[in-house]
PDB file of C-alpha atoms and ligand atoms in Angstrom:
ATOM      1  CA  MET E1191       0.003   0.009  -0.043  1.00 96.00           C
ATOM      2  CA  ILE E1192       1.251   3.423  -0.956  1.00 97.00           C
ATOM      3  CA  LEU E1193       0.402   6.399   1.296  1.00 97.00           C
ATOM      4  CA  GLU E1194       0.187   9.792  -0.504  1.00 98.00           C
ATOM      5  CA  LEU E1195      -0.399  13.324   0.620  1.00 98.00           C
ATOM      6  CA  LEU E1196      -2.223  15.747  -1.603  1.00 98.00           C
ATOM      7  CA  LYS E1197      -3.339  19.363  -1.185  1.00 98.00           C
ATOM      8  CA  ALA E1198      -6.513  19.438  -3.251  1.00 98.00           C
ATOM      9  CA  ASP E1199     -10.257  19.577  -3.488  1.00 98.00           C
ATOM     10  CA  ILE E1200     -11.283  16.003  -2.963  1.00 98.00           C
ATOM     11  CA  THR E1201     -14.118  16.193  -5.470  1.00 98.00           C
ATOM     12  CA  GLU E1202     -11.460  16.480  -8.205  1.00 98.00           C
ATOM     13  CA  VAL E1203      -9.432  13.530  -7.166  1.00 98.00           C
ATOM     14  CA  GLU E1204      -9.485  10.483  -9.509  1.00 98.00           C
ATOM     15  CA  VAL E1205      -9.557   7.358  -7.343  1.00 98.00           C
ATOM     16  CA  ASP E1206     -11.869   4.416  -7.024  1.00 98.00           C
ATOM     17  CA  ALA E1207     -13.505   5.939  -3.892  1.00 99.00           C
ATOM     18  CA  ILE E1208     -13.441   9.226  -2.101  1.00 99.00           C
ATOM     19  CA  VAL E1209     -14.553   9.428   1.524  1.00 99.00           C
ATOM     20  CA  ASN E1210     -17.093  12.011   2.729  1.00 99.00           C
ATOM     21  CA  ALA E1211     -17.135  13.560   6.183  1.00 99.00           C
ATOM     22  CA  ALA E1212     -20.891  13.282   6.493  1.00 98.00           C
ATOM     23  CA  ASN E1213     -23.298  13.610   9.390  1.00 98.00           C
ATOM     24  CA  THR E1214     -25.679  11.004  10.864  1.00 98.00           C
ATOM     25  CA  SER E1215     -28.599  12.224   8.718  1.00 98.00           C
ATOM     26  CA  LEU E1216     -26.709  11.413   5.472  1.00 98.00           C
ATOM     27  CA  LEU E1217     -28.614  14.274   3.854  1.00 97.00           C
ATOM     28  CA  GLY E1218     -25.676  16.597   3.189  1.00 97.00           C
ATOM     29  CA  GLY E1219     -24.354  19.670   4.926  1.00 97.00           C
ATOM     30  CA  GLY E1220     -21.502  22.108   4.669  1.00 98.00           C
ATOM     31  CA  GLY E1221     -17.789  21.587   4.227  1.00 98.00           C
ATOM     32  CA  VAL E1222     -16.531  18.661   2.247  1.00 98.00           C
ATOM     33  CA  ASP E1223     -20.032  17.052   2.454  1.00 98.00           C
ATOM     34  CA  GLY E1224     -21.579  20.074   0.735  1.00 98.00           C
ATOM     35  CA  ALA E1225     -18.966  20.097  -1.941  1.00 98.00           C
ATOM     36  CA  ILE E1226     -19.457  16.362  -2.700  1.00 98.00           C
ATOM     37  CA  HIS E1227     -23.211  16.617  -2.969  1.00 98.00           C
ATOM     38  CA  ARG E1228     -23.040  19.824  -5.075  1.00 98.00           C
ATOM     39  CA  LYS E1229     -20.585  18.338  -7.596  1.00 98.00           C
ATOM     40  CA  GLY E1230     -21.757  14.815  -7.485  1.00 98.00           C
ATOM     41  CA  GLY E1231     -25.391  15.653  -8.133  1.00 97.00           C
ATOM     42  CA  LYS E1232     -28.707  14.137  -7.215  1.00 97.00           C
ATOM     43  CA  ALA E1233     -27.737  10.419  -7.659  1.00 98.00           C
ATOM     44  CA  ILE E1234     -25.683  10.482  -4.465  1.00 98.00           C
ATOM     45  CA  LEU E1235     -28.477  12.061  -2.364  1.00 98.00           C
ATOM     46  CA  ASP E1236     -31.017   9.635  -3.744  1.00 98.00           C
ATOM     47  CA  GLU E1237     -28.887   6.697  -2.668  1.00 98.00           C
ATOM     48  CA  CYS E1238     -28.343   8.275   0.785  1.00 98.00           C
ATOM     49  CA  VAL E1239     -32.079   8.659   1.176  1.00 98.00           C
ATOM     50  CA  GLN E1240     -32.532   4.943   0.276  1.00 98.00           C
ATOM     51  CA  ILE E1241     -29.947   3.975   2.943  1.00 98.00           C
ATOM     52  CA  ARG E1242     -31.646   6.230   5.470  1.00 98.00           C
ATOM     53  CA  ASN E1243     -35.020   4.624   4.721  1.00 97.00           C
ATOM     54  CA  LYS E1244     -33.500   1.181   5.215  1.00 97.00           C
ATOM     55  CA  GLN E1245     -31.273   1.697   8.253  1.00 97.00           C
ATOM     56  CA  GLY E1246     -32.115   5.170   9.590  1.00 96.00           C
ATOM     57  CA  GLY E1247     -28.960   7.116   8.787  1.00 96.00           C
ATOM     58  CA  CYS E1248     -25.363   6.358   9.819  1.00 98.00           C
ATOM     59  CA  LYS E1249     -23.987   6.243  13.372  1.00 98.00           C
ATOM     60  CA  THR E1250     -20.845   8.133  14.389  1.00 98.00           C
ATOM     61  CA  GLY E1251     -17.768   6.055  13.456  1.00 98.00           C
ATOM     62  CA  GLU E1252     -19.669   4.004  10.913  1.00 98.00           C
ATOM     63  CA  ALA E1253     -19.669   4.191   7.127  1.00 99.00           C
ATOM     64  CA  VAL E1254     -21.944   3.591   4.117  1.00 98.00           C
ATOM     65  CA  ILE E1255     -21.235   3.482   0.427  1.00 98.00           C
ATOM     66  CA  THR E1256     -22.918   5.034  -2.649  1.00 98.00           C
ATOM     67  CA  THR E1257     -22.019   5.639  -6.256  1.00 98.00           C
ATOM     68  CA  ALA E1258     -20.341   8.922  -7.050  1.00 98.00           C
ATOM     69  CA  GLY E1259     -22.733  10.529  -9.522  1.00 98.00           C
ATOM     70  CA  ASN E1260     -20.902  13.135 -11.595  1.00 98.00           C
ATOM     71  CA  LEU E1261     -17.619  12.923  -9.645  1.00 98.00           C
ATOM     72  CA  PRO E1262     -14.537  11.340 -11.271  1.00 98.00           C
ATOM     73  CA  SER E1263     -14.406   8.620  -8.633  1.00 98.00           C
ATOM     74  CA  GLN E1264     -16.672   5.524  -8.813  1.00 98.00           C
ATOM     75  CA  TYR E1265     -17.846   5.482  -5.248  1.00 98.00           C
ATOM     76  CA  VAL E1266     -18.327   7.795  -2.259  1.00 99.00           C
ATOM     77  CA  ILE E1267     -17.919   6.290   1.177  1.00 99.00           C
ATOM     78  CA  HIS E1268     -19.842   8.381   3.667  1.00 99.00           C
ATOM     79  CA  THR E1269     -18.577   8.232   7.200  1.00 99.00           C
ATOM     80  CA  VAL E1270     -19.583  10.212  10.254  1.00 99.00           C
ATOM     81  CA  GLY E1271     -16.805  11.670  12.358  1.00 98.00           C
ATOM     82  CA  PRO E1272     -17.189  12.534  16.064  1.00 98.00           C
ATOM     83  CA  VAL E1273     -17.936  16.096  17.202  1.00 98.00           C
ATOM     84  CA  TRP E1274     -15.004  17.167  19.371  1.00 97.00           C
ATOM     85  CA  ASN E1275     -16.050  17.970  22.908  1.00 90.00           C
ATOM     86  CA  GLY E1276     -12.881  17.104  24.855  1.00 82.00           C
ATOM     87  CA  ASP E1277     -13.761  13.470  25.703  1.00 84.00           C
ATOM     88  CA  LYS E1278     -10.465  12.499  24.228  1.00 91.00           C
ATOM     89  CA  GLU E1279     -10.515   8.705  24.444  1.00 94.00           C
ATOM     90  CA  GLU E1280     -14.012   8.088  23.219  1.00 96.00           C
ATOM     91  CA  LYS E1281     -13.752  10.591  20.360  1.00 98.00           C
ATOM     92  CA  SER E1282     -10.363   9.259  19.305  1.00 98.00           C
ATOM     93  CA  LYS E1283     -11.692   5.752  19.011  1.00 98.00           C
ATOM     94  CA  LEU E1284     -14.706   6.900  17.032  1.00 98.00           C
ATOM     95  CA  LEU E1285     -12.410   8.826  14.642  1.00 98.00           C
ATOM     96  CA  ALA E1286     -10.181   5.761  14.149  1.00 98.00           C
ATOM     97  CA  ASP E1287     -13.400   3.737  13.492  1.00 98.00           C
ATOM     98  CA  CYS E1288     -14.273   6.116  10.637  1.00 99.00           C
ATOM     99  CA  TYR E1289     -11.019   5.204   8.837  1.00 99.00           C
ATOM    100  CA  LYS E1290     -11.267   1.500   9.673  1.00 98.00           C
ATOM    101  CA  ASN E1291     -14.930   1.134   8.640  1.00 98.00           C
ATOM    102  CA  SER E1292     -14.337   3.130   5.435  1.00 99.00           C
ATOM    103  CA  LEU E1293     -11.423   0.805   4.572  1.00 98.00           C
ATOM    104  CA  ASN E1294     -13.515  -2.270   5.347  1.00 98.00           C
ATOM    105  CA  LEU E1295     -16.208  -1.020   2.890  1.00 98.00           C
ATOM    106  CA  ALA E1296     -13.482  -0.364   0.338  1.00 98.00           C
ATOM    107  CA  VAL E1297     -12.082  -3.909   0.554  1.00 98.00           C
ATOM    108  CA  GLU E1298     -15.600  -5.428   0.416  1.00 98.00           C
ATOM    109  CA  ASN E1299     -16.290  -3.468  -2.811  1.00 98.00           C
ATOM    110  CA  GLY E1300     -13.004  -4.201  -4.484  1.00 98.00           C
ATOM    111  CA  ILE E1301     -11.791  -0.654  -4.244  1.00 98.00           C
ATOM    112  CA  LYS E1302      -8.035  -0.283  -4.692  1.00 98.00           C
ATOM    113  CA  THR E1303      -7.484   3.432  -4.459  1.00 98.00           C
ATOM    114  CA  ILE E1304      -9.159   5.622  -1.798  1.00 99.00           C
ATOM    115  CA  ALA E1305      -8.944   9.281  -0.818  1.00 99.00           C
ATOM    116  CA  PHE E1306      -9.684  10.593   2.672  1.00 99.00           C
ATOM    117  CA  PRO E1307     -10.391  14.062   3.726  1.00 99.00           C
ATOM    118  CA  ASN E1308      -9.354  15.264   7.232  1.00 99.00           C
ATOM    119  CA  ILE E1309     -12.461  13.912   8.915  1.00 99.00           C
ATOM    120  CA  SER E1310     -13.896  15.912  11.870  1.00 98.00           C
ATOM    121  CA  THR E1311     -11.332  18.717  11.666  1.00 98.00           C
ATOM    122  CA  GLY E1312     -13.640  21.336  10.184  1.00 98.00           C
ATOM    123  CA  ILE E1313     -17.160  22.012  11.506  1.00 98.00           C
ATOM    124  CA  TYR E1314     -16.675  19.144  14.119  1.00 98.00           C
ATOM    125  CA  HIS E1315     -13.557  20.868  15.614  1.00 98.00           C
ATOM    126  CA  PHE E1316     -11.424  17.791  16.302  1.00 98.00           C
ATOM    127  CA  PRO E1317      -7.839  19.080  17.005  1.00 97.00           C
ATOM    128  CA  LYS E1318      -5.996  18.763  13.687  1.00 98.00           C
ATOM    129  CA  ASP E1319      -2.693  17.385  14.956  1.00 98.00           C
ATOM    130  CA  LYS E1320      -4.420  14.699  17.011  1.00 97.00           C
ATOM    131  CA  ALA E1321      -6.786  13.816  14.158  1.00 98.00           C
ATOM    132  CA  ALA E1322      -3.860  13.417  11.711  1.00 98.00           C
ATOM    133  CA  GLU E1323      -2.021  11.019  14.005  1.00 98.00           C
ATOM    134  CA  ILE E1324      -5.194   8.986  14.515  1.00 98.00           C
ATOM    135  CA  ALA E1325      -5.847   8.867  10.770  1.00 98.00           C
ATOM    136  CA  VAL E1326      -2.355   7.760   9.787  1.00 98.00           C
ATOM    137  CA  LYS E1327      -2.205   5.151  12.459  1.00 98.00           C
ATOM    138  CA  ALA E1328      -5.672   3.744  11.657  1.00 98.00           C
ATOM    139  CA  VAL E1329      -4.747   3.302   8.041  1.00 98.00           C
ATOM    140  CA  LYS E1330      -1.365   1.694   8.814  1.00 98.00           C
ATOM    141  CA  ASP E1331      -2.930  -0.624  11.352  1.00 98.00           C
ATOM    142  CA  PHE E1332      -5.860  -1.696   9.184  1.00 98.00           C
ATOM    143  CA  GLU E1333      -5.685  -5.491   9.114  1.00 98.00           C
ATOM    144  CA  ARG E1334      -6.469  -5.863   5.398  1.00 98.00           C
ATOM    145  CA  ILE E1335      -4.393  -2.918   4.198  1.00 98.00           C
ATOM    146  CA  SER E1336      -2.441  -5.167   1.795  1.00 97.00           C
ATOM    147  CA  GLU E1337      -5.626  -5.444  -0.298  1.00 98.00           C
ATOM    148  CA  ILE E1338      -5.559  -1.619  -0.909  1.00 98.00           C
ATOM    149  CA  GLU E1339      -3.084  -0.181  -3.464  1.00 98.00           C
ATOM    150  CA  LYS E1340      -3.150   3.506  -2.564  1.00 98.00           C
ATOM    151  CA  VAL E1341      -4.408   5.640   0.229  1.00 98.00           C
ATOM    152  CA  LEU E1342      -4.432   9.397  -0.382  1.00 98.00           C
ATOM    153  CA  PHE E1343      -4.798  11.942   2.419  1.00 98.00           C
ATOM    154  CA  VAL E1344      -6.289  14.978   0.778  1.00 99.00           C
ATOM    155  CA  CYS E1345      -5.831  18.178   2.736  1.00 98.00           C
ATOM    156  CA  PHE E1346      -7.763  21.301   1.861  1.00 98.00           C
ATOM    157  CA  ASP E1347      -6.268  23.757   4.268  1.00 97.00           C
ATOM    158  CA  ASP E1348      -2.614  24.617   4.732  1.00 98.00           C
ATOM    159  CA  GLU E1349      -2.553  23.806   8.406  1.00 98.00           C
ATOM    160  CA  ASN E1350      -3.642  20.186   7.868  1.00 98.00           C
ATOM    161  CA  TYR E1351      -1.272  19.839   4.910  1.00 98.00           C
ATOM    162  CA  GLN E1352       1.754  20.908   7.028  1.00 98.00           C
ATOM    163  CA  ILE E1353       0.724  18.547   9.861  1.00 98.00           C
ATOM    164  CA  TYR E1354       0.417  15.612   7.508  1.00 98.00           C
ATOM    165  CA  LYS E1355       3.701  16.517   5.797  1.00 98.00           C
ATOM    166  CA  ASN E1356       5.488  16.380   9.181  1.00 98.00           C
ATOM    167  CA  ILE E1357       3.888  12.994  10.129  1.00 97.00           C
ATOM    168  CA  LEU E1358       4.472  11.302   6.771  1.00 94.00           C
TER     169      LEU E1358
HETATM  170  N1  LIG I1643     -12.009  18.801  -0.363  1.00 71.98           N
HETATM  171  C1  LIG I1643     -11.228  18.314   0.592  1.00 71.98           C
HETATM  172  N2  LIG I1643     -11.291  18.695   1.880  1.00 71.98           N
HETATM  173  C2  LIG I1643     -12.255  19.669   2.193  1.00 71.98           C
HETATM  174  C3  LIG I1643     -13.073  20.198   1.197  1.00 71.98           C
HETATM  175  C4  LIG I1643     -12.935  19.744  -0.126  1.00 71.98           C
HETATM  176  N3  LIG I1643     -13.702  20.193  -1.147  1.00 71.98           N
HETATM  177  N4  LIG I1643     -13.887  21.105   1.801  1.00 71.98           N
HETATM  178  C5  LIG I1643     -13.512  21.128   3.137  1.00 71.98           C
HETATM  179  N5  LIG I1643     -12.523  20.238   3.375  1.00 71.98           N
HETATM  180  P1  LIG I1643     -15.766  19.442   7.370  1.00 71.98           P
HETATM  181  P2  LIG I1643     -16.285  17.700   9.709  1.00 71.98           P
HETATM  182  C6  LIG I1643     -11.827  19.888   4.581  1.00 71.98           C
HETATM  183  O1  LIG I1643     -16.230  20.664   8.125  1.00 71.98           O
HETATM  184  O2  LIG I1643     -15.429  18.564  10.548  1.00 71.98           O
HETATM  185  C7  LIG I1643     -20.747  18.970   7.309  1.00 71.98           C
HETATM  186  O3  LIG I1643     -21.753  19.966   7.423  1.00 71.98           O
HETATM  187  C8  LIG I1643     -11.803  20.936   5.667  1.00 71.98           C
HETATM  188  O4  LIG I1643     -10.732  21.824   5.521  1.00 71.98           O
HETATM  189  O5  LIG I1643     -16.172  19.299   5.959  1.00 71.98           O
HETATM  190  O6  LIG I1643     -16.153  16.223   9.755  1.00 71.98           O
HETATM  191  C9  LIG I1643     -21.305  17.572   7.511  1.00 71.98           C
HETATM  192  O7  LIG I1643     -22.646  17.454   6.964  1.00 71.98           O
HETATM  193  C10 LIG I1643     -11.533  20.050   6.902  1.00 71.98           C
HETATM  194  O8  LIG I1643     -10.139  19.832   7.127  1.00 71.98           O
HETATM  195  O9  LIG I1643     -16.168  18.061   8.117  1.00 71.98           O
HETATM  196  C11 LIG I1643     -21.275  17.437   9.009  1.00 71.98           C
HETATM  197  O10 LIG I1643     -22.443  17.995   9.581  1.00 71.98           O
HETATM  198  C12 LIG I1643     -12.146  18.688   6.551  1.00 71.98           C
HETATM  199  O11 LIG I1643     -12.484  18.816   5.126  1.00 71.98           O
HETATM  200  C13 LIG I1643     -20.064  18.200   9.428  1.00 71.98           C
HETATM  201  O12 LIG I1643     -19.783  19.181   8.378  1.00 71.98           O
HETATM  202  C14 LIG I1643     -13.426  18.318   7.315  1.00 71.98           C
HETATM  203  O13 LIG I1643     -14.192  19.446   7.504  1.00 71.98           O
HETATM  204  C15 LIG I1643     -18.796  17.358   9.520  1.00 71.98           C
HETATM  205  O14 LIG I1643     -17.803  18.112  10.041  1.00 71.98           O
END
């Protein structure tokens, strides 16, 4: 598995799957979620609604998969990061779960290349340095990581990009 760092808009990245930092409603929102739904179009939202009707949204730390509509990737994996409130241990585990459960879905769907945004570090206020360490560790520790060819960490803001650059 190759780990790569990119400073980019994740909606423009050409990989098998991009990951969305969604919320439990799966109905879209701001940040990267808003960008994905805007560019990806109605197909993604329609599938999210179907998933909602079936299982009632997505719990924090869990992940679901849809097609990617008009985006260059084939799939969007929607995961729900924790809202930071200082309960360090619980929130850190939930954030690691986001990466692990997204990778599990990737392997189950034959996805070989996957791009992650910096989940929870925007509107959900997870400390960026802590989140980056958790993300990199969760990917490296993923038990079936040999089945994935490439993992991209896509940073949108300079601060996250510098943090990842130092870690990687
Ligand atoms: N490409 C890549 N990264 C991006 C993009 C983009 N186009 N836009 C923003 N980011 P956030 P969260 C980065 O707030 O903290 C939504 O309303 C951004 O710089 O998108 O998990 C959802 O519906 C930041 O580093 O997600 C939820 O309600 C990172 O993406 C809530 O926000 C995550 O920021 C989720 O909050």
